[in-house]
Amino acid sequence: MLKPAGLFKARKLGTESDVQQTQQSFLADSTTETGLASLAASPSTGGATELTKNDKYCVSRLPALPPVLSNDPGVGQAGFLNGYTDNATRCALAVSDSAINVWPYASTDDTPITFEFPLPQGAGSEAMPLAILTRPTPGTTLDPGLCIVHSTTGHVTFYESVQYAPALGMINSSRIETHIGILAAQGEYITLAENVEPAGIAVATSWKRVVLIVLRDYKGAAQLQTLELTKPPLRLFSGWLGGAREELDGEIVLIKVGQVSQHGSMQDIIVQDASGTFKKFQYQLSASATPYIGRHVLLYKLLSFLEKNIDGLIPGSVLHTHFLDLWPLVADQAASPDVYVSLVAVLSSAYGIEQHRLLLLRLKINDSGVLVLSSHQLPDVGSNQLASRPRLFIPSPEKTAFVSIGNAVILSDLSVVSTRHSTSNFQYYEPKWEDVVHFKSAVQIIGFGYEDQTAAANNPALVFISAEHGVVRIERFIENSTEVTSDDTDPSDPVALLKSHILQAIFYGDSSFVEFNVDASHSLDIVNPALTAVVSEVLDSTSPYLPPNFSSTRDSFSLRLKLLKALIDYARANFADHLYVLLPVIVEALEKLEVASNVWHIADGDGADAGHVKHVLKTVIKRNDMVHGSASKDILRSFFSHNVSEILIVLTELVDDLSATPELTTVLLQLLVRTLHDAVYKNEVAYIFGNSEIAPYKLWVFESSLVVKAEEVFTQAFCTKNNSNIQESLLSRPELVQLTDSLFFIVNSAILFMQQTNDDQLHEYVKWYNRRKSDWTDALLTRGLSKEALAIAQKYHDFDSIAYVLEKEREQASPEYIFDKIDFFMNQYGYDFASKLFDFYLSHDQLQRILVDCKPYGSFLEQYFAEKPRKSNKVSWIYYLQAREFKEASNVLISLSAEKDHENQEIQEFNYSLAKLQQPEESSVLDEIAVEAESNLLVVRIQNKIYQTIASFVGDKQELITLDYFVNDLSNPKLRKFGIKAEVGVYFERFAQQKALSKEHLVSLLTSLNPTTQFDHVFADALKVAALITNDAFFHNIASEIWKKLICVTDDWHLISATENNSDDVNKMRLRDTIFFRTVRSVQGSDEIMKVLDDVLEKAREDGMTDGDIWGDKLKQLAEECDIELWINTVRSEAK
C-alpha cells in the first residue's frame, strides 16, 4: 500500500515563490493571479510550436513541458511505461518507474505546475500501477481526480483532486480506498483500466474479468465500491485440468462508455476482446441510489459477420482477424443509436501469399443483431503494423477517425454514408479525404488522448505525449477554419495529397519531430504533377505557406531559393527513380528564380546604372502587360514576387534595350554574368551536369533569342578590334572567364540536345558555334588568359579550341611547352584529341606539323588516314614515303588520282608513275618525289588562295561566285570583257566548285584578274605555275604570254617614263609601286623565268609585225614610245 504521508508534491521548475499558495485550480497558468475557468471550456493554444500544417490539419508541440519530460537527465524521469491525456480535464498523466506525474498539458507555461506521486522504491521489479484521471468533483474543484490501481495487488486509491491529494493522503479512509480481489498467485493481474464515468473506472484482468469501480455515491461524494461485470470463463478451470482454453485467447482490448441517459443514472458500458466478442452492459442506479448492472447483456461474436464484408479480401482466403479498438458514435445516437466504428487487423492468406491490412468497419449492433454498414482499408504505414498496438480515436463531431500506429497517425474522414438512413446494403467506401502523419523513429510516444470540439473556435484533435518533447496535438480543421486555404482539387486525389506532403517537407523540413519522407513507390504520373505544382507555387509566390506580401523583395527571393533547394534535396531522398524527369523541372525553376533575384539585386542597387536598369525593367514589364493593377501599384516588386515564370521575356528585352546604350555596356555585361553564369551555369553544373541518367534537354534560355543577344554583346565588347581601348575596364578577368565559360556551356548543351533529337538546325548551329568559339577563345588569349582558355576547352572536350589555343601559344611559349601539352592531351584523350588536332593542321595547311611534330603518334596518324582518306591524302602519302611504306603511299596516290577533284592529267600521270614505286634503290628517288609533290601542292595552294580571297568578298557564299561577277567586278579593266568571258568561261564553273584547274587554265585565270591590292601577286603566281610545266616549249610560250600581258595591261609606262618634272623620290616611288616591280622581285630568283623575259625583250627589238601577236605588237609600240626595255631593265636593277 502507498504510504499516505510525504508522498505527494507539486513541482514547478523555479523558486518556491512560483507556487501559488491560494486554493485555486492548478489548471490556471502560473502567470495568472486568480483561478481561471476550466481549460475544458477554453483550452489554451497560445505559444504552441507549429511542426507542420496544411489546409486539413495542423501538428503542433504545446509549450507546456514538465520536468518529467525534460531531456535534462538531472530533471527528467527515465523509463516511461505509459501515459495519456484526458479529454474532459485537458490534463496529461505519465507513469514512470518512479512516479506518477500529472500536469495541465494545455497550459501556456513552458514549465507548468506538475504534481508528482512517487512510487515505492523497488517497484520496478513488479508490475507498475495503472493511473486514471477522473472528472472534477461537481461543485468543489476544477481539478481532476486521480485513481491509482495496482495491477498485481488489486489495491485501488482514489483522490478527488490532484491539488489536494497531499491532504487527502493524510486521511487513511476506506472511502478513498478499496481492493479488487484478484488471484495473483494463480497468475491473474490487471491489464486494462479505463474511465467510464459517470459510472466510475472499469478494469480488466488477464483472466478476462471486468470489474467496475464506482467512485462516488449518488450525492457525488467519494465512496468506492466494486461491481463485477464479467466473471472468469468457465473453461478456465477446465483448462487447469487439461481442457481447452480458447476463451482466454483474446484479451480484453477495450472498455468504452456507450450511451448515457437519465441524467447519468443509466449508461452503457461496452467491453470487447481481441477475438471480436462484443458485450454491452447497462449500468443503473436503483430507486435507493444503489448502483447495479442490468441483467440484459448484449453479446455477439463479430468475426462471423465480417468474413464476407472485408475490403479487398480474396474469396476463399484464410483469415486471421484481430480486433484492436472500437468507438461508439455517440454524437449520432439520437438519430441512429448503436452505431460503432471498429478498428480491425486482418491477416489473409491465399495461394501462399499473405496480406496484412487494417480496416475501419462501421457496424450497427443492437438487439436485432449485427449489421456491417461499410468497410474501408487503411493505408499501409509499415511492415509490422501490430508491433505497437494501433488505437482508434474519433473525437466529436465524429467526422474524422484518428488511427495511431506506432509513430504514424492516419487521419481518415468517415464515410459519407449517413447513419440516419442506413440500409442493410453493405458497401466499401473511399473516404473523402485521408492522410498519414509520420513521426521520426527517435520520437518516443508514451501515450495518446484526444480532444473533442467543444466550441466553434476549436478543432477535434488527437493528442499524444512524447518523451523529451512534451505533448503534441494533431488537430483536424473543420471546413475552412484555417488561414491556409484549400484549392479546388479533390482532397482525395493522390496528386493533391503528395503535393501537400512535399510542401510540408520543404516548409517544415527542419523539424526533428515530423518525418516528411514518403513512400518511394509513387508512380511518375503522380509525382510529376505534384512536384510541378509545388514548383509553380514557390516560383510565383502563390503557395499558401508563403506570406501574401514581403516587406523586402530580397527576403522573398532568399526564402523561395531556399525552398527550391530544399525541394531538390527532398526529391533526391524520396524520388530517386524519377529524378531524371523531376530534377530538370526544379532546376529550371531555381535558375529562373535566381536569374530574377540577381536582376533585382542589380536594379535595386545604388547609383545611376541601377536607376537605368530599373527604368528599363519597368518599361519592359509595362510593354508586355505582365502586371495588372492600379496605376499606383509597385509593378516591379509585384512582377518579381508573382511573375518570375516570365523572367525570360523580361531578361531578353532588357538585354536588347540596354545594348542600345553603349554607356551601359559594363552593367549589361555584369547582368549577363549574374544571370547566365551565376544562375544558369552554376545550377546546371551543380545539379544536372554529369548526371548520366538525365538526357540532354533544351535549356529554357533558348525559348527566346537571349543567348544570341548575349553573344552579340560579348562579341561587341571583347571580339571587336576597335574596342581595344575600353575592353579591359568592362569586366574583371574572373568575370570574363565566367561569361566565356557560360557561353561554351550553354551552347554545348544546345548542341547535345539537338544531336539527341536530330534537329534540322543542328548543322547550321554547329557551323555558327565553330565560327564564333575561336573569337571567344581569342577574347581570353588577348588578355593573357591562355591557361583559362585551355581549361575551358578541355572542360567541354573542345579539341578544336585546344588545338587553336596551343597554336596561339606557340608565339610566346617554348616548343618544349607545346610538345608537353600535346603529349598530355594525346595521353589523356587519345585519338579523339588527335583527330581534331590533325583536322586543325590540315585546315590551316600546316602539313609540317603533322609530318614532323606528330611523328611520335604514328598509330593515331595511320588511324586518321584510314578514317579520313579524302581529307588526308594530300599529306598521308608523304608520311608513308617518309616511313618508307611505299605500298601504302602507292595506294594513297592511286586513290588520289581517281578522285574527281584531281582530274588534271599531269597530276594523274605523276600519281600513277609514283604509285609504281615499290622499293626504290636510292634515297634520291624519294627526294625527287617529294620535290614533284611540293610542286603540285604549290599549284593547289595558289588556286585555293585566289578562291578564298574571292569568297571573302561575298561572305563565303559560294552561289555568288559567278562568271558575271568575276568579269564585271574582278577582271582587269584593260582587257575586253567579252574576251575574258569567252576565255574564262570554259573552266570557271570548275573553279567556283573548287575543283583543280589545269596549269594553263590557272595561268589564264590569274592573268585575267585586276592586279589590285588583294591580287598584286597574281602575275608572280602565274609565272610560278608556268614554271612547273615540264614541257620546255610549252612553258616558254606560256611564260612569254604572261610577261607580255604583265608589261602591256598593268602599269602606265608613259607615266613612269615621264620623269623630267619629278624628284628622284617620286620617280623611285612610282617605279617600286608597279605590279611589274613586285612580280620581278618575287620571281627574279628563277633563272628560267627571267630568261623568258629576256627572250621577250629581244623579240620586241626585231623589225616587222608579229603575225597576229596582239601583245607583241603592243610591246613594240611601248618600245617606240617609252623605250620600254630601258625601264624594264631599270626595274630589274631596282628589284635586286
Short mmCIF file of N, CA and C in Angstrom, two decimals, residues 583-700:
data_model
loop_
_atom_site.label_atom_id
_atom_site.label_comp_id
_atom_site.label_asym_id
_atom_site.label_seq_id
_atom_site.Cartn_x
_atom_site.Cartn_y
_atom_site.Cartn_z
N LEU A 583 14.29 16.42 -61.69
CA LEU A 583 15.36 17.36 -61.39
C LEU A 583 15.43 18.50 -62.41
N PRO A 584 15.31 18.24 -63.71
CA PRO A 584 15.33 19.38 -64.65
C PRO A 584 14.20 20.38 -64.40
N VAL A 585 13.04 19.89 -63.96
CA VAL A 585 11.91 20.79 -63.69
C VAL A 585 12.25 21.73 -62.54
N ILE A 586 12.79 21.17 -61.46
CA ILE A 586 13.10 22.01 -60.29
C ILE A 586 14.26 22.95 -60.61
N VAL A 587 15.27 22.43 -61.26
CA VAL A 587 16.45 23.25 -61.55
C VAL A 587 16.10 24.41 -62.48
N GLU A 588 15.22 24.15 -63.43
CA GLU A 588 14.79 25.26 -64.31
C GLU A 588 14.14 26.36 -63.50
N ALA A 589 13.27 25.97 -62.58
CA ALA A 589 12.61 26.97 -61.73
C ALA A 589 13.63 27.67 -60.84
N LEU A 590 14.57 26.91 -60.31
CA LEU A 590 15.62 27.50 -59.47
C LEU A 590 16.43 28.52 -60.26
N GLU A 591 16.75 28.18 -61.50
CA GLU A 591 17.51 29.10 -62.34
C GLU A 591 16.71 30.36 -62.64
N LYS A 592 15.45 30.19 -62.96
CA LYS A 592 14.62 31.37 -63.24
C LYS A 592 14.53 32.27 -62.01
N LEU A 593 14.37 31.64 -60.85
CA LEU A 593 14.25 32.42 -59.62
C LEU A 593 15.55 33.13 -59.30
N GLU A 594 16.67 32.44 -59.51
CA GLU A 594 17.95 33.08 -59.22
C GLU A 594 18.28 34.14 -60.26
N VAL A 595 17.89 33.92 -61.50
CA VAL A 595 18.04 34.97 -62.52
C VAL A 595 17.27 36.21 -62.08
N ALA A 596 16.01 36.02 -61.71
CA ALA A 596 15.19 37.16 -61.28
C ALA A 596 15.78 37.83 -60.05
N SER A 597 16.26 37.02 -59.11
CA SER A 597 16.86 37.58 -57.89
C SER A 597 18.07 38.44 -58.22
N ASN A 598 18.92 37.95 -59.12
CA ASN A 598 20.13 38.71 -59.46
C ASN A 598 19.81 39.96 -60.27
N VAL A 599 18.80 39.87 -61.13
CA VAL A 599 18.37 41.08 -61.85
C VAL A 599 17.87 42.12 -60.86
N TRP A 600 17.08 41.65 -59.89
CA TRP A 600 16.55 42.59 -58.89
C TRP A 600 17.68 43.20 -58.05
N HIS A 601 18.67 42.41 -57.68
CA HIS A 601 19.78 42.94 -56.90
C HIS A 601 20.51 44.05 -57.65
N ILE A 602 20.64 43.90 -58.97
CA ILE A 602 21.29 44.95 -59.76
C ILE A 602 20.39 46.18 -59.84
N ALA A 603 19.10 45.96 -60.11
CA ALA A 603 18.18 47.09 -60.27
C ALA A 603 17.93 47.81 -58.95
N ASP A 604 18.03 47.09 -57.85
CA ASP A 604 17.72 47.66 -56.54
C ASP A 604 18.95 48.27 -55.88
N GLY A 605 20.05 48.32 -56.63
CA GLY A 605 21.27 48.87 -56.06
C GLY A 605 21.30 50.39 -56.10
N ASP A 606 22.42 50.94 -55.68
CA ASP A 606 22.62 52.38 -55.70
C ASP A 606 23.33 52.79 -56.98
N GLY A 607 23.22 54.03 -57.34
CA GLY A 607 23.95 54.54 -58.49
C GLY A 607 23.06 54.73 -59.70
N ALA A 608 23.63 55.46 -60.67
CA ALA A 608 22.87 55.81 -61.88
C ALA A 608 22.57 54.59 -62.73
N ASP A 609 23.55 53.64 -62.82
CA ASP A 609 23.33 52.44 -63.64
C ASP A 609 22.14 51.64 -63.13
N ALA A 610 22.03 51.49 -61.81
CA ALA A 610 20.89 50.77 -61.23
C ALA A 610 19.59 51.47 -61.58
N GLY A 611 19.60 52.78 -61.54
CA GLY A 611 18.40 53.53 -61.90
C GLY A 611 18.01 53.31 -63.35
N HIS A 612 19.00 53.26 -64.25
CA HIS A 612 18.71 53.00 -65.66
C HIS A 612 18.10 51.60 -65.83
N VAL A 613 18.72 50.63 -65.15
CA VAL A 613 18.22 49.26 -65.27
C VAL A 613 16.78 49.18 -64.76
N LYS A 614 16.53 49.81 -63.63
CA LYS A 614 15.17 49.77 -63.07
C LYS A 614 14.17 50.44 -64.02
N HIS A 615 14.57 51.53 -64.62
CA HIS A 615 13.66 52.22 -65.56
C HIS A 615 13.37 51.33 -66.77
N VAL A 616 14.40 50.70 -67.32
CA VAL A 616 14.19 49.83 -68.48
C VAL A 616 13.34 48.62 -68.09
N LEU A 617 13.60 48.06 -66.92
CA LEU A 617 12.80 46.93 -66.45
C LEU A 617 11.31 47.29 -66.40
N LYS A 618 11.03 48.43 -65.82
CA LYS A 618 9.64 48.85 -65.71
C LYS A 618 9.01 49.03 -67.08
N THR A 619 9.79 49.58 -68.01
CA THR A 619 9.30 49.77 -69.37
C THR A 619 8.98 48.43 -70.02
N VAL A 620 9.87 47.46 -69.87
CA VAL A 620 9.66 46.14 -70.47
C VAL A 620 8.43 45.46 -69.89
N ILE A 621 8.28 45.53 -68.58
CA ILE A 621 7.13 44.87 -67.92
C ILE A 621 5.82 45.50 -68.37
N LYS A 622 5.81 46.83 -68.45
CA LYS A 622 4.60 47.51 -68.93
C LYS A 622 4.32 47.18 -70.38
N ARG A 623 5.36 47.15 -71.19
CA ARG A 623 5.20 46.88 -72.61
C ARG A 623 4.57 45.51 -72.85
N ASN A 624 4.89 44.56 -72.01
CA ASN A 624 4.36 43.20 -72.15
C ASN A 624 3.12 42.95 -71.30
N ASP A 625 2.66 44.00 -70.59
CA ASP A 625 1.43 43.92 -69.80
C ASP A 625 1.45 42.70 -68.88
N MET A 626 2.52 42.61 -68.08
CA MET A 626 2.71 41.43 -67.23
C MET A 626 2.12 41.59 -65.83
N VAL A 627 1.87 42.79 -65.42
CA VAL A 627 1.33 43.04 -64.08
C VAL A 627 0.08 43.88 -64.23
N HIS A 628 -1.01 43.38 -63.67
CA HIS A 628 -2.28 44.10 -63.75
C HIS A 628 -2.59 44.70 -62.39
N GLY A 629 -3.10 45.89 -62.40
CA GLY A 629 -3.44 46.53 -61.14
C GLY A 629 -3.56 48.02 -61.32
N SER A 630 -3.67 48.71 -60.21
CA SER A 630 -3.85 50.16 -60.25
C SER A 630 -2.56 50.84 -60.68
N ALA A 631 -2.69 52.09 -61.08
CA ALA A 631 -1.53 52.83 -61.56
C ALA A 631 -0.50 53.03 -60.45
N SER A 632 -0.96 53.05 -59.22
CA SER A 632 -0.06 53.27 -58.09
C SER A 632 0.64 51.99 -57.64
N LYS A 633 0.32 50.88 -58.25
CA LYS A 633 0.90 49.60 -57.82
C LYS A 633 2.38 49.56 -58.16
N ASP A 634 3.16 48.99 -57.25
CA ASP A 634 4.60 48.82 -57.48
C ASP A 634 4.77 47.62 -58.41
N ILE A 635 4.78 47.88 -59.72
CA ILE A 635 4.75 46.78 -60.68
C ILE A 635 6.06 45.99 -60.67
N LEU A 636 7.16 46.62 -60.35
CA LEU A 636 8.43 45.88 -60.32
C LEU A 636 8.41 44.82 -59.23
N ARG A 637 8.07 45.23 -58.02
CA ARG A 637 8.05 44.26 -56.92
C ARG A 637 6.94 43.23 -57.11
N SER A 638 5.85 43.66 -57.70
CA SER A 638 4.77 42.70 -57.97
C SER A 638 5.23 41.66 -58.98
N PHE A 639 5.92 42.10 -60.03
CA PHE A 639 6.41 41.14 -61.03
C PHE A 639 7.40 40.16 -60.40
N PHE A 640 8.36 40.66 -59.64
CA PHE A 640 9.37 39.78 -59.08
C PHE A 640 8.84 38.91 -57.95
N SER A 641 7.65 39.22 -57.48
CA SER A 641 7.02 38.35 -56.47
C SER A 641 6.13 37.30 -57.11
N HIS A 642 5.42 37.66 -58.17
CA HIS A 642 4.36 36.78 -58.66
C HIS A 642 4.46 36.41 -60.14
N ASN A 643 5.48 36.88 -60.85
CA ASN A 643 5.55 36.59 -62.28
C ASN A 643 6.94 36.13 -62.71
N VAL A 644 7.67 35.52 -61.81
CA VAL A 644 9.04 35.11 -62.13
C VAL A 644 9.07 34.08 -63.25
N SER A 645 8.00 33.33 -63.43
CA SER A 645 7.98 32.35 -64.50
C SER A 645 8.14 32.99 -65.87
N GLU A 646 7.90 34.30 -65.97
CA GLU A 646 8.03 35.01 -67.25
C GLU A 646 9.32 35.82 -67.33
N ILE A 647 10.30 35.48 -66.52
CA ILE A 647 11.53 36.28 -66.45
C ILE A 647 12.31 36.24 -67.76
N LEU A 648 12.17 35.17 -68.55
CA LEU A 648 12.96 35.08 -69.78
C LEU A 648 12.60 36.20 -70.76
N ILE A 649 11.32 36.47 -70.91
CA ILE A 649 10.90 37.54 -71.81
C ILE A 649 11.47 38.87 -71.34
N VAL A 650 11.37 39.10 -70.04
CA VAL A 650 11.84 40.36 -69.49
C VAL A 650 13.35 40.49 -69.64
N LEU A 651 14.08 39.43 -69.32
CA LEU A 651 15.54 39.49 -69.41
C LEU A 651 16.00 39.70 -70.86
N THR A 652 15.36 39.01 -71.79
CA THR A 652 15.75 39.15 -73.20
C THR A 652 15.57 40.58 -73.67
N GLU A 653 14.42 41.15 -73.40
CA GLU A 653 14.17 42.52 -73.84
C GLU A 653 15.02 43.52 -73.05
N LEU A 654 15.30 43.20 -71.80
CA LEU A 654 16.17 44.07 -71.01
C LEU A 654 17.57 44.13 -71.62
N VAL A 655 18.11 42.98 -72.00
CA VAL A 655 19.43 42.93 -72.63
C VAL A 655 19.39 43.68 -73.96
N ASP A 656 18.34 43.48 -74.71
CA ASP A 656 18.21 44.14 -76.01
C ASP A 656 18.17 45.66 -75.86
N ASP A 657 17.37 46.14 -74.90
CA ASP A 657 17.24 47.59 -74.71
C ASP A 657 18.52 48.20 -74.15
N LEU A 658 19.15 47.53 -73.20
CA LEU A 658 20.38 48.08 -72.62
C LEU A 658 21.53 48.11 -73.63
N SER A 659 21.54 47.14 -74.55
CA SER A 659 22.63 47.08 -75.52
C SER A 659 22.61 48.25 -76.49
N ALA A 660 21.48 48.94 -76.56
CA ALA A 660 21.38 50.10 -77.45
C ALA A 660 22.08 51.33 -76.86
N THR A 661 22.48 51.25 -75.59
CA THR A 661 23.15 52.36 -74.93
C THR A 661 24.56 51.96 -74.57
N PRO A 662 25.58 52.40 -75.35
CA PRO A 662 26.96 51.96 -75.10
C PRO A 662 27.44 52.27 -73.68
N GLU A 663 26.92 53.36 -73.08
CA GLU A 663 27.37 53.72 -71.74
C GLU A 663 26.98 52.68 -70.69
N LEU A 664 26.02 51.82 -71.03
CA LEU A 664 25.56 50.81 -70.08
C LEU A 664 26.17 49.44 -70.35
N THR A 665 27.22 49.40 -71.17
CA THR A 665 27.81 48.12 -71.53
C THR A 665 28.34 47.39 -70.31
N THR A 666 28.97 48.12 -69.39
CA THR A 666 29.53 47.47 -68.20
C THR A 666 28.44 46.81 -67.36
N VAL A 667 27.37 47.52 -67.05
CA VAL A 667 26.30 46.95 -66.24
C VAL A 667 25.60 45.82 -67.00
N LEU A 668 25.54 45.95 -68.33
CA LEU A 668 24.93 44.89 -69.14
C LEU A 668 25.76 43.60 -69.06
N LEU A 669 27.06 43.74 -69.16
CA LEU A 669 27.92 42.55 -69.06
C LEU A 669 27.84 41.93 -67.66
N GLN A 670 27.80 42.78 -66.64
CA GLN A 670 27.64 42.25 -65.28
C GLN A 670 26.31 41.54 -65.12
N LEU A 671 25.28 42.08 -65.76
CA LEU A 671 23.97 41.42 -65.74
C LEU A 671 24.05 40.04 -66.37
N LEU A 672 24.77 39.91 -67.48
CA LEU A 672 24.91 38.61 -68.13
C LEU A 672 25.69 37.64 -67.27
N VAL A 673 26.71 38.13 -66.59
CA VAL A 673 27.47 37.25 -65.69
C VAL A 673 26.59 36.76 -64.55
N ARG A 674 25.82 37.68 -63.96
CA ARG A 674 24.99 37.32 -62.81
C ARG A 674 23.84 36.39 -63.19
N THR A 675 23.42 36.44 -64.44
CA THR A 675 22.29 35.59 -64.86
C THR A 675 22.76 34.31 -65.53
N LEU A 676 23.48 34.45 -66.64
CA LEU A 676 23.88 33.26 -67.39
C LEU A 676 24.88 32.41 -66.61
N HIS A 677 25.79 33.04 -65.90
CA HIS A 677 26.78 32.26 -65.16
C HIS A 677 26.30 31.92 -63.76
N ASP A 678 26.01 32.94 -62.95
CA ASP A 678 25.70 32.71 -61.54
C ASP A 678 24.39 31.95 -61.34
N ALA A 679 23.45 32.12 -62.25
CA ALA A 679 22.14 31.47 -62.09
C ALA A 679 22.01 30.21 -62.93
N VAL A 680 22.26 30.32 -64.24
CA VAL A 680 22.04 29.18 -65.13
C VAL A 680 23.20 28.20 -65.07
N TYR A 681 24.38 28.68 -65.39
CA TYR A 681 25.55 27.80 -65.46
C TYR A 681 25.81 27.09 -64.13
N LYS A 682 25.85 27.84 -63.04
CA LYS A 682 26.20 27.25 -61.75
C LYS A 682 25.21 26.17 -61.33
N ASN A 683 23.94 26.41 -61.52
CA ASN A 683 22.93 25.43 -61.10
C ASN A 683 22.92 24.21 -62.02
N GLU A 684 23.14 24.42 -63.31
CA GLU A 684 23.23 23.28 -64.21
C GLU A 684 24.41 22.39 -63.82
N VAL A 685 25.53 23.01 -63.53
CA VAL A 685 26.71 22.24 -63.14
C VAL A 685 26.50 21.55 -61.80
N ALA A 686 25.85 22.25 -60.87
CA ALA A 686 25.67 21.71 -59.52
C ALA A 686 24.69 20.54 -59.49
N TYR A 687 23.65 20.58 -60.32
CA TYR A 687 22.58 19.60 -60.17
C TYR A 687 22.37 18.69 -61.39
N ILE A 688 22.76 19.11 -62.56
CA ILE A 688 22.44 18.35 -63.78
C ILE A 688 23.68 17.79 -64.45
N PHE A 689 24.67 18.63 -64.66
CA PHE A 689 25.85 18.26 -65.45
C PHE A 689 26.53 17.03 -64.84
N GLY A 690 26.81 16.06 -65.66
CA GLY A 690 27.48 14.86 -65.20
C GLY A 690 26.54 13.76 -64.73
N ASN A 691 25.23 14.04 -64.68
CA ASN A 691 24.26 13.02 -64.29
C ASN A 691 23.87 12.23 -65.54
N SER A 692 24.39 11.01 -65.63
CA SER A 692 24.19 10.22 -66.84
C SER A 692 22.74 9.79 -67.03
N GLU A 693 21.93 9.82 -65.97
CA GLU A 693 20.54 9.40 -66.09
C GLU A 693 19.66 10.47 -66.74
N ILE A 694 20.14 11.69 -66.75
CA ILE A 694 19.34 12.79 -67.32
C ILE A 694 19.80 13.03 -68.75
N ALA A 695 18.91 12.80 -69.68
CA ALA A 695 19.24 13.00 -71.10
C ALA A 695 19.38 14.50 -71.38
N PRO A 696 20.19 14.85 -72.38
CA PRO A 696 20.31 16.26 -72.74
C PRO A 696 18.93 16.86 -73.05
N TYR A 697 18.71 18.06 -72.58
CA TYR A 697 17.41 18.71 -72.81
C TYR A 697 17.64 20.17 -73.17
N LYS A 698 16.61 20.77 -73.68
CA LYS A 698 16.70 22.16 -74.16
C LYS A 698 16.60 23.10 -72.98
N LEU A 699 17.64 23.87 -72.74
CA LEU A 699 17.61 24.84 -71.66
C LEU A 699 16.55 25.90 -71.94
N TRP A 700 15.94 26.36 -70.87
CA TRP A 700 14.85 27.33 -71.01
C TRP A 700 15.32 28.65 -71.61
#
